[in-house]
mmCIF file of C-alpha atoms in Angstrom:
data_model
loop_
_atom_site.group_PDB
_atom_site.id
_atom_site.type_symbol
_atom_site.label_atom_id
_atom_site.label_comp_id
_atom_site.label_asym_id
_atom_site.label_seq_id
_atom_site.Cartn_x
_atom_site.Cartn_y
_atom_site.Cartn_z
ATOM 1 C CA MET A 126 0.000 0.000 0.000
ATOM 2 C CA LEU A 127 2.930 2.334 0.680
ATOM 3 C CA ILE A 128 4.210 1.679 -2.850
ATOM 4 C CA LEU A 129 0.789 2.537 -4.277
ATOM 5 C CA VAL A 130 0.506 5.708 -2.202
ATOM 6 C CA ALA A 131 3.984 6.810 -3.327
ATOM 7 C CA ALA A 132 3.153 6.058 -6.960
ATOM 8 C CA SER A 133 -0.102 8.008 -6.660
ATOM 9 C CA VAL A 134 1.632 11.051 -5.167
ATOM 10 C CA MET A 135 4.349 10.999 -7.846
ATOM 11 C CA SER A 136 1.843 10.572 -10.650
ATOM 12 C CA TRP A 137 -0.260 13.495 -9.427
ATOM 13 C CA ALA A 138 2.857 15.680 -9.253
ATOM 14 C CA MET A 139 3.721 14.723 -12.831
ATOM 15 C CA ILE A 140 0.133 15.234 -13.985
ATOM 16 C CA ILE A 141 0.134 18.803 -12.660
ATOM 17 C CA GLN A 142 3.569 19.525 -14.131
ATOM 18 C CA ARG A 143 2.800 18.016 -17.555
ATOM 19 C CA ASN A 144 -0.537 19.810 -17.747
ATOM 20 C CA LYS A 145 1.232 23.118 -17.165
ATOM 21 C CA VAL A 146 3.932 22.365 -19.757
ATOM 22 C CA LEU A 147 1.516 21.242 -22.473
ATOM 23 C CA LYS A 148 -0.843 24.138 -21.843
ATOM 24 C CA GLN A 149 2.054 26.573 -22.165
ATOM 25 C CA ALA A 150 3.265 24.818 -25.320
ATOM 26 C CA SER A 151 -0.166 25.215 -26.925
ATOM 27 C CA GLU A 152 -0.322 28.905 -26.046
ATOM 28 C CA ASP A 153 3.217 29.499 -27.333
ATOM 29 C CA THR A 154 2.365 27.719 -30.587
ATOM 30 C CA VAL A 155 -0.605 29.987 -31.253
ATOM 31 C CA LYS A 156 1.380 33.138 -30.378
ATOM 32 C CA PHE A 157 4.327 32.248 -32.592
ATOM 33 C CA GLU A 158 2.143 31.252 -35.541
ATOM 34 C CA ASP A 159 0.297 34.577 -35.312
ATOM 35 C CA LYS A 160 3.591 36.455 -35.288
ATOM 36 C CA PHE A 161 5.141 34.342 -38.051
ATOM 37 C CA TRP A 162 2.218 34.726 -40.434
ATOM 38 C CA SER A 163 1.806 38.437 -39.692
ATOM 39 C CA GLY A 164 4.392 39.212 -42.372
ATOM 40 C CA VAL A 165 7.272 39.974 -40.035
ATOM 41 C CA ASP A 166 10.764 39.939 -41.553
ATOM 42 C CA LEU A 167 12.287 36.493 -40.969
ATOM 43 C CA SER A 168 15.749 37.850 -40.166
ATOM 44 C CA LYS A 169 14.274 40.167 -37.566
ATOM 45 C CA LEU A 170 12.228 37.348 -36.086
ATOM 46 C CA TYR A 171 15.308 35.112 -35.966
ATOM 47 C CA ASN A 172 17.284 37.775 -34.100
ATOM 48 C CA GLU A 173 14.414 38.168 -31.658
ATOM 49 C CA VAL A 174 14.209 34.429 -31.006
ATOM 50 C CA SER A 175 17.991 34.051 -30.741
ATOM 51 C CA ALA A 176 18.154 36.813 -28.143
ATOM 52 C CA ARG A 177 16.201 34.670 -25.699
ATOM 53 C CA ALA A 178 18.002 32.335 -23.311
ATOM 54 C CA SER A 179 16.184 29.298 -24.665
ATOM 55 C CA ALA A 180 13.736 28.549 -27.445
ATOM 56 C CA THR A 181 11.085 25.845 -27.331
ATOM 57 C CA GLY A 182 8.292 24.642 -29.571
ATOM 58 C CA LEU A 183 7.903 26.410 -32.908
ATOM 59 C CA GLU A 184 10.556 28.927 -31.921
ATOM 60 C CA ALA A 185 13.115 26.111 -31.628
ATOM 61 C CA LEU A 186 12.091 24.727 -35.034
ATOM 62 C CA PHE A 187 12.242 28.149 -36.656
ATOM 63 C CA LYS A 188 15.595 28.940 -35.080
ATOM 64 C CA ALA A 189 17.147 25.641 -36.151
ATOM 65 C CA GLY A 190 15.790 25.892 -39.695
ATOM 66 C CA PHE A 191 16.659 29.535 -40.338
ATOM 67 C CA LYS A 192 20.138 29.198 -38.826
ATOM 68 C CA GLU A 193 20.985 26.194 -40.996
ATOM 69 C CA PHE A 194 19.437 27.816 -44.066
ATOM 70 C CA ALA A 195 21.499 30.985 -43.601
ATOM 71 C CA ARG A 196 24.690 28.983 -43.049
ATOM 72 C CA LEU A 197 24.232 26.763 -46.093
ATOM 73 C CA HIS A 198 23.010 29.584 -48.304
ATOM 74 C CA LYS A 199 26.298 31.397 -47.821
ATOM 75 C CA THR A 200 28.320 28.477 -49.166
ATOM 76 C CA SER A 201 25.976 27.007 -51.788
ATOM 77 C CA ARG A 202 23.523 28.327 -54.351
ATOM 78 C CA ASN A 203 22.056 24.893 -54.990
ATOM 79 C CA ALA A 204 18.519 25.101 -53.631
ATOM 80 C CA GLY A 205 18.225 21.328 -53.299
ATOM 81 C CA SER A 206 21.299 20.864 -51.108
ATOM 82 C CA VAL A 207 20.456 23.928 -49.045
ATOM 83 C CA MET A 208 16.940 22.713 -48.347
ATOM 84 C CA GLU A 209 18.072 19.163 -47.617
ATOM 85 C CA GLY A 210 20.317 20.397 -44.821
ATOM 86 C CA THR A 211 17.702 22.839 -43.582
ATOM 87 C CA GLN A 212 14.968 20.199 -43.368
ATOM 88 C CA ARG A 213 17.331 17.791 -41.637
ATOM 89 C CA ALA A 214 18.086 20.399 -38.971
ATOM 90 C CA MET A 215 14.374 21.041 -38.428
ATOM 91 C CA ARG A 216 13.601 17.325 -38.193
ATOM 92 C CA VAL A 217 16.200 16.949 -35.452
ATOM 93 C CA ALA A 218 14.725 19.940 -33.607
ATOM 94 C CA LEU A 219 11.228 18.478 -34.042
ATOM 95 C CA SER A 220 12.331 15.164 -32.560
ATOM 96 C CA ARG A 221 13.824 16.932 -29.542
ATOM 97 C CA GLU A 222 10.692 18.966 -28.947
ATOM 98 C CA VAL A 223 8.417 15.921 -29.098
ATOM 99 C CA GLU A 224 10.735 14.095 -26.703
ATOM 100 C CA ARG A 225 10.536 17.055 -24.322
ATOM 101 C CA LEU A 226 6.735 17.052 -24.461
ATOM 102 C CA GLU A 227 6.571 13.301 -23.830
ATOM 103 C CA THR A 228 8.620 13.507 -20.629
ATOM 104 C CA SER A 229 6.934 11.603 -17.750
ATOM 105 C CA LEU A 230 4.277 10.032 -19.986
ATOM 106 C CA ALA A 231 5.990 6.654 -19.762
ATOM 107 C CA PHE A 232 5.833 6.823 -15.958
ATOM 108 C CA LEU A 233 2.107 7.607 -16.030
ATOM 109 C CA ALA A 234 1.530 4.688 -18.390
ATOM 110 C CA THR A 235 3.474 2.408 -16.056
ATOM 111 C CA VAL A 236 1.539 3.528 -12.974
ATOM 112 C CA GLY A 237 -1.746 3.117 -14.811
ATOM 113 C CA SER A 238 -0.915 -0.406 -15.951
ATOM 114 C CA ILE A 239 0.717 -1.954 -12.872
ATOM 115 C CA SER A 240 -1.104 -0.280 -9.952
ATOM 116 C CA PRO A 241 -4.236 -2.477 -10.225
ATOM 117 C CA TYR A 242 -2.050 -5.587 -10.182
ATOM 118 C CA ILE A 243 -0.130 -4.400 -7.136
ATOM 119 C CA GLY A 244 -3.460 -3.703 -5.429
ATOM 120 C CA LEU A 245 -4.729 -7.127 -6.476
ATOM 121 C CA PHE A 246 -1.611 -8.730 -5.028
ATOM 122 C CA GLY A 247 -2.309 -6.950 -1.728
ATOM 123 C CA THR A 248 -5.873 -8.200 -1.849
ATOM 124 C CA VAL A 249 -4.825 -11.799 -2.412
ATOM 125 C CA TRP A 250 -2.216 -11.540 0.331
ATOM 126 C CA GLY A 251 -4.715 -10.126 2.837
ATOM 127 C CA ILE A 252 -7.367 -12.750 2.094
ATOM 128 C CA MET A 253 -4.754 -15.517 2.269
ATOM 129 C CA ASN A 254 -3.663 -14.336 5.728
ATOM 130 C CA SER A 255 -7.298 -14.259 6.841
ATOM 131 C CA PHE A 256 -7.843 -17.870 5.792
ATOM 132 C CA ILE A 257 -4.609 -18.929 7.438
ATOM 133 C CA ALA A 258 -5.853 -17.327 10.674
ATOM 134 C CA LEU A 259 -9.138 -19.187 10.289
ATOM 135 C CA GLY A 260 -7.319 -22.474 10.022
ATOM 136 C CA ALA A 261 -5.583 -21.901 13.340
ATOM 137 C CA VAL A 262 -8.821 -21.738 15.348
ATOM 138 C CA GLN A 263 -11.608 -24.237 15.965
ATOM 139 C CA GLN A 264 -14.522 -21.839 15.733
ATOM 140 C CA ALA A 265 -14.469 -19.157 13.032
ATOM 141 C CA THR A 266 -16.334 -15.874 13.369
ATOM 142 C CA LEU A 267 -16.833 -12.940 11.019
ATOM 143 C CA ALA A 268 -15.026 -10.664 13.460
ATOM 144 C CA MET A 269 -11.863 -12.685 12.976
ATOM 145 C CA VAL A 270 -11.686 -12.373 9.203
ATOM 146 C CA ALA A 271 -13.333 -8.999 8.683
ATOM 147 C CA PRO A 272 -10.223 -6.854 9.448
ATOM 148 C CA GLY A 273 -8.001 -8.841 7.080
ATOM 149 C CA ILE A 274 -10.526 -8.778 4.255
ATOM 150 C CA ALA A 275 -11.131 -5.054 4.804
ATOM 151 C CA GLU A 276 -7.401 -4.360 4.518
ATOM 152 C CA ALA A 277 -7.269 -6.475 1.389
ATOM 153 C CA LEU A 278 -10.076 -4.500 -0.230
ATOM 154 C CA ILE A 279 -8.423 -1.232 0.774
ATOM 155 C CA ALA A 280 -5.316 -2.339 -1.145
ATOM 156 C CA THR A 281 -7.466 -2.846 -4.246
ATOM 157 C CA ALA A 282 -9.087 0.558 -3.798
ATOM 158 C CA ILE A 283 -5.720 2.303 -3.452
ATOM 159 C CA GLY A 284 -4.492 0.510 -6.564
ATOM 160 C CA LEU A 285 -7.460 1.788 -8.557
ATOM 161 C CA PHE A 286 -7.084 5.271 -7.040
ATOM 162 C CA ALA A 287 -3.498 5.368 -8.310
ATOM 163 C CA ALA A 288 -4.240 3.818 -11.700
ATOM 164 C CA ILE A 289 -7.359 5.640 -12.890
ATOM 165 C CA PRO A 290 -6.017 9.234 -12.816
ATOM 166 C CA ALA A 291 -2.739 8.073 -14.372
ATOM 167 C CA VAL A 292 -4.522 6.355 -17.268
ATOM 168 C CA ILE A 293 -6.836 9.315 -17.882
ATOM 169 C CA ALA A 294 -3.926 11.774 -17.774
ATOM 170 C CA TYR A 295 -1.789 9.598 -20.050
ATOM 171 C CA ASN A 296 -4.507 9.389 -22.702
ATOM 172 C CA LYS A 297 -5.231 13.111 -22.480
ATOM 173 C CA PHE A 298 -1.581 14.140 -22.633
ATOM 174 C CA SER A 299 -0.760 11.686 -25.436
ATOM 175 C CA HIS A 300 -3.539 13.200 -27.532
ATOM 176 C CA LYS A 301 -2.275 16.702 -26.773
ATOM 177 C CA VAL A 302 1.300 15.778 -27.675
ATOM 178 C CA GLU A 303 0.040 14.286 -30.946
ATOM 179 C CA GLN A 304 -1.798 17.521 -31.754
ATOM 180 C CA LEU A 305 1.290 19.600 -31.019
ATOM 181 C CA GLU A 306 3.486 17.254 -33.035
ATOM 182 C CA ASN A 307 1.155 17.626 -36.022
ATOM 183 C CA ALA A 308 1.222 21.411 -35.627
ATOM 184 C CA TYR A 309 5.030 21.348 -35.466
ATOM 185 C CA ALA A 310 5.286 19.076 -38.517
ATOM 186 C CA ASN A 311 2.925 21.310 -40.522
ATOM 187 C CA PHE A 312 4.966 24.354 -39.597
ATOM 188 C CA VAL A 313 8.184 22.626 -40.677
ATOM 189 C CA GLU A 314 6.682 21.888 -44.102
ATOM 190 C CA GLU A 315 5.278 25.394 -44.543
ATOM 191 C CA PHE A 316 8.472 27.063 -43.382
ATOM 192 C CA ALA A 317 10.534 24.804 -45.653
ATOM 193 C CA ASN A 318 8.405 25.881 -48.621
ATOM 194 C CA ILE A 319 9.024 29.544 -47.811
ATOM 195 C CA LEU A 320 12.766 29.005 -47.512
ATOM 196 C CA HIS A 321 12.796 26.937 -50.709
ATOM 197 C CA ARG A 322 11.190 29.776 -52.648
ATOM 198 C CA GLN A 323 13.805 32.153 -51.283
ATOM 199 C CA ALA A 324 16.616 29.766 -52.204
ATOM 200 C CA VAL A 325 15.311 29.309 -55.739
ATOM 201 C CA ALA A 326 14.765 33.047 -56.212
ATOM 202 C CA SER A 327 18.243 33.794 -54.935
ATOM 203 C CA GLY A 328 19.762 31.176 -57.236
ATOM 204 C CA GLU A 329 17.974 32.597 -60.261
ATOM 205 C CA THR A 330 19.064 36.138 -59.321
ATOM 206 C CA ASN A 331 22.672 35.036 -59.084
#
């Protein structure tokens, strides 16, 4: 039961923390998309993002893509090679961002899957002890087995109390991460198209 209580406390702490992180990620995604599609100069936006201590979400993808594009564009006028390197840099940044969003989800999945079994084990153990106690006496009464059975059922209840919120949170957060990942992937494709047009135009000019 102590293991289940500890797992429940840890899972609730992670649920609160993950909810805050994913909510902030969604808000940051909307803000950056509004700014990006407002027609702001990309070089100015890159300088603004780079000035911050750390960039996450779409800002991290934009920063990685624009930085690699600018670096490759200085040394090559081949739009294909420039965009290949740029997209590779953004894919790496995308993978890192998804990994950051998925932090703690594996723990919630583990708590949700094993807690009922730990509780069931406690139930079986408690009932087994009650029957062993019954075998040691000649006359059995309900008062003798009731405490052991009650403790056994409490173990099951604690197991479910730990598992249910973890499963609900895991499903909710997994869906949210999937939505954010799709938004990130769409942005990568759209941003790559913009950079590709610039690379082609620059190549034709030169």
